[in-house]
């Protein structure tokens, strides 16, 4: 798959074989995400440990998706189409679409929905997405989209209630 992406989009989409995409919270990584499920997710691996042995596609049920969003365990966003999305992760306020997430372990995954914890597996750096390390605690995660570019903001904040009644789409 990465060979096709390199052919279509150039060398910048080549994934190094030996490196792990891990960034500390003070960095502002600019990267990209390829999704074949038209979704991007942000969550702390510790927040979804209880889903590890669930079906691999447990999150395809909107009711289960909303439970995890409203429990502050997960942000899952429908993008309206498969493909490659440029991604900027920033530490900024002022995003119109914001959600409260708990980061119990501080090990945060941002990546395609198909990598979500479940079916006995957790995301791994060699399969896509990126990992960021934060201090455990409560964060506000904002998202915005301009064409095929996604911007995700992650800032330390006081927890607030997510009152999401339908799946998130941008």
Rosetta silent file (secondary structure, phi, psi, omega in degrees, C-alpha in Angstrom):
SEQUENCE: XXXXXXXXXXXXXXXXXXXXXXXXXXXXXXXXXXXXXXXXXXXXXXXXXXXXXXXXXXXXXXXXXXXXXXXXXXXXXXXXXXXXXXXXXXXXXXXXXXXXXXXXXXXXXXXXXXXXXXXXXXXXXXXXXXXXXXXXXXXXXXXXXXXXXXXXXXXXXXXXXXXXXXXXXX
SCORE:     score description
SCORE:     0.000 S_00000001
   1 L     0.000  -44.813 -178.539    0.000    0.000    0.000 S_00000001
   2 H   -63.504  -29.529  176.592    2.759    2.482    0.899 S_00000001
   3 H   -61.622  -41.748  176.560    4.326    1.803   -2.509 S_00000001
   4 H   -64.012  -43.181  179.169    1.154    3.055   -4.172 S_00000001
   5 H   -61.540  -41.473  178.000    1.066    6.122   -1.954 S_00000001
   6 H   -62.468  -41.655  179.225    4.681    6.914   -2.819 S_00000001
   7 H   -64.478  -41.189 -177.107    3.888    6.560   -6.518 S_00000001
   8 H   -76.613  -40.749 -169.466    0.808    8.772   -6.288 S_00000001
   9 H  -115.923   -5.698  177.727    2.041   11.391   -3.821 S_00000001
  10 L   100.929  176.223 -173.547    5.841   11.246   -3.850 S_00000001
  11 H   -64.476  -23.998 -176.814    8.651   10.253   -1.494 S_00000001
  12 H   -62.275  -14.250  179.870    7.342   12.299    1.463 S_00000001
  13 H   -97.887   11.491  176.558    4.829    9.500    2.145 S_00000001
  14 L   -77.004  135.602 -179.143    7.489    6.850    2.561 S_00000001
  15 L  -100.111  121.106  175.986    7.463    5.268    5.998 S_00000001
  16 L   -62.327  140.436 -176.908   10.860    4.438    7.535 S_00000001
  17 L   -73.953  -34.997 -172.056   11.022    0.767    8.477 S_00000001
  18 L   -98.146   -2.330 -173.343   12.975    1.074   11.715 S_00000001
  19 L  -104.819  151.218  178.934   11.517    4.204   13.243 S_00000001
  20 L  -110.360  132.401  178.102    8.612    4.650   15.534 S_00000001
  21 L   -78.624   86.688  177.706    6.422    7.747   15.229 S_00000001
  22 E  -125.560  127.844 -179.589    6.622    8.898   18.835 S_00000001
  23 E  -126.821  144.436  172.581    6.577   12.568   19.710 S_00000001
  24 E   -80.319  160.354 -172.388    6.688   14.275   23.058 S_00000001
  25 L   -64.806  -16.811 -178.886    3.803   16.606   23.805 S_00000001
  26 L   -86.942   -4.013  177.125    5.901   19.747   23.282 S_00000001
  27 L   -90.688  160.421  177.384    6.520   18.963   19.597 S_00000001
  28 L  -122.239   81.118 -176.262    4.197   19.887   16.773 S_00000001
  29 L   -66.801  141.998  172.221    4.382   16.975   14.350 S_00000001
  30 E  -120.177  124.528 -172.750    3.256   17.463   10.774 S_00000001
  31 E  -154.504 -154.898  177.503    2.499   14.241    9.047 S_00000001
  32 E  -151.975  160.725 -178.446   -0.277   12.434    7.291 S_00000001
  33 E  -131.326  132.273  171.065   -2.753    9.657    7.857 S_00000001
  34 E  -103.879  128.650  177.749   -4.095    7.150    5.367 S_00000001
  35 E  -125.167  138.642  173.650   -7.508    5.710    6.242 S_00000001
  36 L  -108.879    8.796  176.724   -9.505    3.001    4.526 S_00000001
  37 L  -120.650   10.992  178.329  -12.452    3.471    6.916 S_00000001
  38 L    58.877   29.921 -178.595  -12.981    7.209    6.341 S_00000001
  39 E  -139.089  154.634  170.599  -12.190    7.896   10.002 S_00000001
  40 E  -128.489  144.917 -178.475   -9.492    9.299   12.235 S_00000001
  41 E  -126.489  150.993  172.234   -9.222    8.570   15.950 S_00000001
  42 E  -134.239  123.715  177.003   -7.525   10.200   18.929 S_00000001
  43 E  -166.696  156.919  173.401   -7.299    8.327   22.214 S_00000001
  44 E   -83.530  131.829 -178.433   -5.070    7.248   25.057 S_00000001
  45 H   -56.676  -35.077  179.360   -4.285    3.532   24.827 S_00000001
  46 H   -67.450  -26.057 -177.495   -5.102    3.142   28.520 S_00000001
  47 H   -72.917  -20.633 -178.884   -8.588    4.606   28.035 S_00000001
  48 H  -117.041   19.061  177.386   -9.668    1.755   25.742 S_00000001
  49 H   -55.602  -33.297 -179.025   -7.978   -1.233   27.430 S_00000001
  50 H   -68.254  -11.903  179.030  -11.461   -2.524   28.242 S_00000001
  51 H   -98.354   -2.065 -174.550  -12.119   -2.843   24.466 S_00000001
  52 L   -53.792  -42.828 -177.062   -9.050   -4.957   23.707 S_00000001
  53 L   -97.000    6.490  174.081  -10.978   -8.246   23.531 S_00000001
  54 L   -72.205  169.456  174.852  -14.111   -6.805   21.908 S_00000001
  55 L   -55.016  149.780 -178.014  -14.836   -7.448   18.229 S_00000001
  56 L   -60.047  -29.382 -178.104  -12.371   -5.672   15.945 S_00000001
  57 L  -110.574   32.836 -179.741  -15.159   -3.461   14.600 S_00000001
  58 H   -53.752  -33.493 -175.466  -16.983   -2.734   17.871 S_00000001
  59 H   -76.224   -8.150  176.829  -16.841    0.976   17.033 S_00000001
  60 H   -71.188  -15.001  174.339  -18.874    0.495   13.823 S_00000001
  61 L   -85.458  112.399 -177.038  -21.956    0.483   16.051 S_00000001
  62 H   -54.928  -32.637  179.486  -22.798    4.193   16.506 S_00000001
  63 H   -64.028  -42.309  179.021  -24.228    3.527   19.980 S_00000001
  64 H   -68.599  -39.549  176.886  -20.902    2.050   21.172 S_00000001
  65 H   -58.343  -47.098 -178.621  -18.962    4.874   19.513 S_00000001
  66 H   -65.860  -36.150  176.958  -21.071    7.485   21.324 S_00000001
  67 H   -57.492  -48.694 -177.164  -20.643    5.717   24.669 S_00000001
  68 H   -69.662  -36.888  176.199  -16.854    5.988   24.408 S_00000001
  69 H   -63.183  -46.989 -176.974  -16.918    9.603   23.175 S_00000001
  70 H   -72.847  -20.636  173.056  -19.216   10.663   26.009 S_00000001
  71 L   -83.372   -1.015  177.845  -17.105    8.785   28.578 S_00000001
  72 L    71.470   25.322 -179.940  -14.171   10.911   27.336 S_00000001
  73 L   -93.421  -17.443 -166.236  -12.231    7.815   26.185 S_00000001
  74 L  -160.133  142.434  163.766  -12.124    8.482   22.454 S_00000001
  75 E  -118.091  118.450  176.472  -12.577   11.003   19.683 S_00000001
  76 E  -122.236  128.418 -171.961  -13.538    9.293   16.434 S_00000001
  77 E  -125.436  124.480  174.141  -14.250   11.502   13.452 S_00000001
  78 E   -77.503  132.681 -175.574  -15.872   10.549   10.158 S_00000001
  79 L  -104.841   -8.666  177.518  -14.096   12.147    7.212 S_00000001
  80 L    83.780   -2.105  178.521  -16.534   11.304    4.420 S_00000001
  81 L  -175.050  147.484  174.584  -14.008    9.420    2.319 S_00000001
  82 L   -70.370  163.194  172.798  -11.066    7.053    2.360 S_00000001
  83 E   134.075 -167.413 -177.380   -7.624    8.305    1.438 S_00000001
  84 E   -97.190  132.495  178.362   -4.639   10.283    2.597 S_00000001
  85 E  -124.322  127.414  171.433   -5.105   13.322    4.853 S_00000001
  86 E   -66.652  147.911 -174.598   -2.364   15.757    5.797 S_00000001
  87 E  -138.649  127.629  171.922   -2.274   16.196    9.553 S_00000001
  88 E  -116.927  129.289  175.133   -0.986   18.975   11.789 S_00000001
  89 E  -108.635  121.686 -173.365   -1.001   18.472   15.551 S_00000001
  90 E  -129.204  165.525  176.115   -0.871   21.786   17.394 S_00000001
  91 L  -115.290   79.294 -176.550   -1.179   23.200   20.887 S_00000001
  92 L  -136.288  152.303  172.353   -3.717   25.967   20.264 S_00000001
  93 L   -97.550  174.868  171.432   -7.049   27.090   21.662 S_00000001
  94 L    95.629    6.665  176.905   -9.995   28.397   19.696 S_00000001
  95 L   -74.849  137.051 -178.568  -11.107   25.371   17.704 S_00000001
  96 L   -68.920  -37.082 -179.512  -14.881   25.367   17.164 S_00000001
  97 E  -102.121  107.904 -176.032  -15.175   21.574   17.493 S_00000001
  98 E  -131.663  145.351 -179.223  -13.720   20.524   20.839 S_00000001
  99 E  -137.227  149.561  178.475  -14.041   17.424   22.942 S_00000001
 100 E   -94.472  129.094  177.507  -12.822   16.480   26.400 S_00000001
 101 E  -128.433  147.392  173.641  -10.604   13.402   26.636 S_00000001
 102 E   -98.793  132.323  176.157   -8.948   11.629   29.526 S_00000001
 103 E  -114.327   82.596 -175.609   -5.362   10.473   29.006 S_00000001
 104 L   -66.511  -32.868 -178.858   -4.865    7.993   31.889 S_00000001
 105 L  -102.594  -21.405 -176.102   -1.522    6.626   30.650 S_00000001
 106 L    86.457   -5.008  178.645   -0.303    9.582   28.584 S_00000001
 107 E   -95.559  103.427 -170.869    0.350    7.328   25.549 S_00000001
 108 E  -109.822  134.517  177.566   -1.916    8.821   22.854 S_00000001
 109 E  -107.497  133.470  170.547   -2.611    7.423   19.408 S_00000001
 110 E  -123.558  121.006 -177.552   -3.722    9.523   16.440 S_00000001
 111 E  -176.373 -168.773 -178.345   -4.471    7.490   13.368 S_00000001
 112 E   -70.965  148.681 -179.035   -6.941    5.746   11.107 S_00000001
 113 H   -57.873  -30.883 -177.971  -10.068    4.224   12.614 S_00000001
 114 H   -66.574  -11.282  179.044   -9.126    0.766   11.392 S_00000001
 115 H   -95.335    2.272 -177.374   -6.267    0.773   13.935 S_00000001
 116 L   -57.937  143.817  178.259   -8.596    1.273   16.916 S_00000001
 117 L   -53.793  131.987  177.750   -8.087   -1.058   19.892 S_00000001
 118 E   157.091  164.519  178.950  -10.149   -4.239   19.528 S_00000001
 119 L    64.187   23.500 -179.316  -10.007   -7.805   18.273 S_00000001
 120 L    84.639    1.036 -177.121   -7.058   -8.499   20.601 S_00000001
 121 E  -120.961  154.248  170.679   -4.904   -5.808   18.968 S_00000001
 122 L  -122.493  162.425  178.943   -3.770   -2.278   19.708 S_00000001
 123 L   -61.362  149.631  176.070   -2.242    0.166   17.242 S_00000001
 124 L  -132.064  141.317 -175.434    1.432   -0.265   16.383 S_00000001
 125 H   -55.171  -34.497 -177.173    3.642    2.435   14.822 S_00000001
 126 H   -72.142   -8.366 -178.658    4.605    0.295   11.836 S_00000001
 127 H  -104.986    6.704  177.508    0.939    0.037   10.786 S_00000001
 128 L   114.522  159.997 -178.194    0.169    3.747   10.490 S_00000001
 129 L    85.905 -174.077  179.318   -0.740    6.665   12.664 S_00000001
 130 E  -142.966  157.442  176.841    1.396    8.323   15.289 S_00000001
 131 E  -115.255  140.313  174.979    1.933    8.177   19.017 S_00000001
 132 E  -126.921  143.834  179.094    2.344   11.186   21.285 S_00000001
 133 E  -108.057  125.307 -179.607    3.410   11.121   24.917 S_00000001
 134 L  -125.501  163.494  167.111    1.644   13.439   27.375 S_00000001
 135 L   -67.461  135.666  175.688    1.438   13.822   31.103 S_00000001
 136 L   -56.703  144.450  179.366   -1.567   11.769   32.241 S_00000001
 137 E   154.873 -161.238 -177.646   -4.606   13.968   32.824 S_00000001
 138 E  -103.089  139.454 -175.977   -7.500   15.753   31.158 S_00000001
 139 E  -138.359  151.590  168.611   -7.211   17.405   27.745 S_00000001
 140 E  -100.775  129.467  179.242   -9.293   19.292   25.256 S_00000001
 141 E  -116.265  119.889  178.064   -8.933   17.947   21.732 S_00000001
 142 E  -109.180  153.267  177.799  -10.065   20.172   18.890 S_00000001
 143 E  -141.221  141.279  172.870  -10.341   19.311   15.229 S_00000001
 144 E  -144.528  159.184 -176.533  -10.797   21.284   12.056 S_00000001
 145 E  -136.075  134.331  171.400  -10.556   20.467    8.389 S_00000001
 146 E  -128.200  108.089 -175.889   -9.607   22.462    5.325 S_00000001
 147 L    55.713 -119.877 -178.425   -9.943   20.288    2.227 S_00000001
 148 L  -100.795   18.960  177.334   -7.704   17.249    2.817 S_00000001
 149 E  -109.867  126.971  176.145   -5.755   18.847    5.694 S_00000001
 150 E  -106.872  139.679  172.909   -6.734   18.068    9.276 S_00000001
 151 E  -120.371  126.676  178.448   -5.623   20.128   12.246 S_00000001
 152 E  -119.330  126.873  177.716   -5.843   18.584   15.692 S_00000001
 153 E  -107.268  133.710  177.405   -5.265   20.652   18.785 S_00000001
 154 E  -128.487  115.882 -179.424   -4.436   18.996   22.102 S_00000001
 155 E  -132.279  143.173  175.934   -4.293   21.196   25.200 S_00000001
 156 E   -65.466  135.496 -175.181   -4.274   20.426   28.908 S_00000001
 157 L  -159.254  165.838  172.408   -7.634   21.489   30.347 S_00000001
 158 L   -73.250  137.349 -179.023  -10.229   20.953   33.007 S_00000001
 159 L   -62.085  145.005  172.046  -12.495   18.058   32.073 S_00000001
 160 L  -137.795  164.793 -175.614  -15.939   18.847   30.704 S_00000001
 161 L   -81.497  127.476  170.751  -18.840   16.677   29.667 S_00000001
 162 L   -83.587  124.375  179.931  -19.034   15.550   26.049 S_00000001
 163 L  -117.791   59.506 -175.851  -22.711   15.548   25.154 S_00000001
 164 L   -86.351  129.317 -178.089  -22.473   13.990   21.709 S_00000001
 165 L  -110.648  -10.109  175.275  -25.752   12.555   20.382 S_00000001
 166 L  -148.108  157.115 -177.711  -24.614   11.445   16.927 S_00000001
 167 L   -53.604  148.580 -178.200  -21.286   10.417   15.402 S_00000001
 168 E   -82.248  131.108  176.657  -18.812   13.221   14.715 S_00000001
 169 E  -135.097  140.757  172.291  -18.259   14.123   11.039 S_00000001
 170 L  -132.807    0.000    0.000  -16.213   16.881    9.446 S_00000001
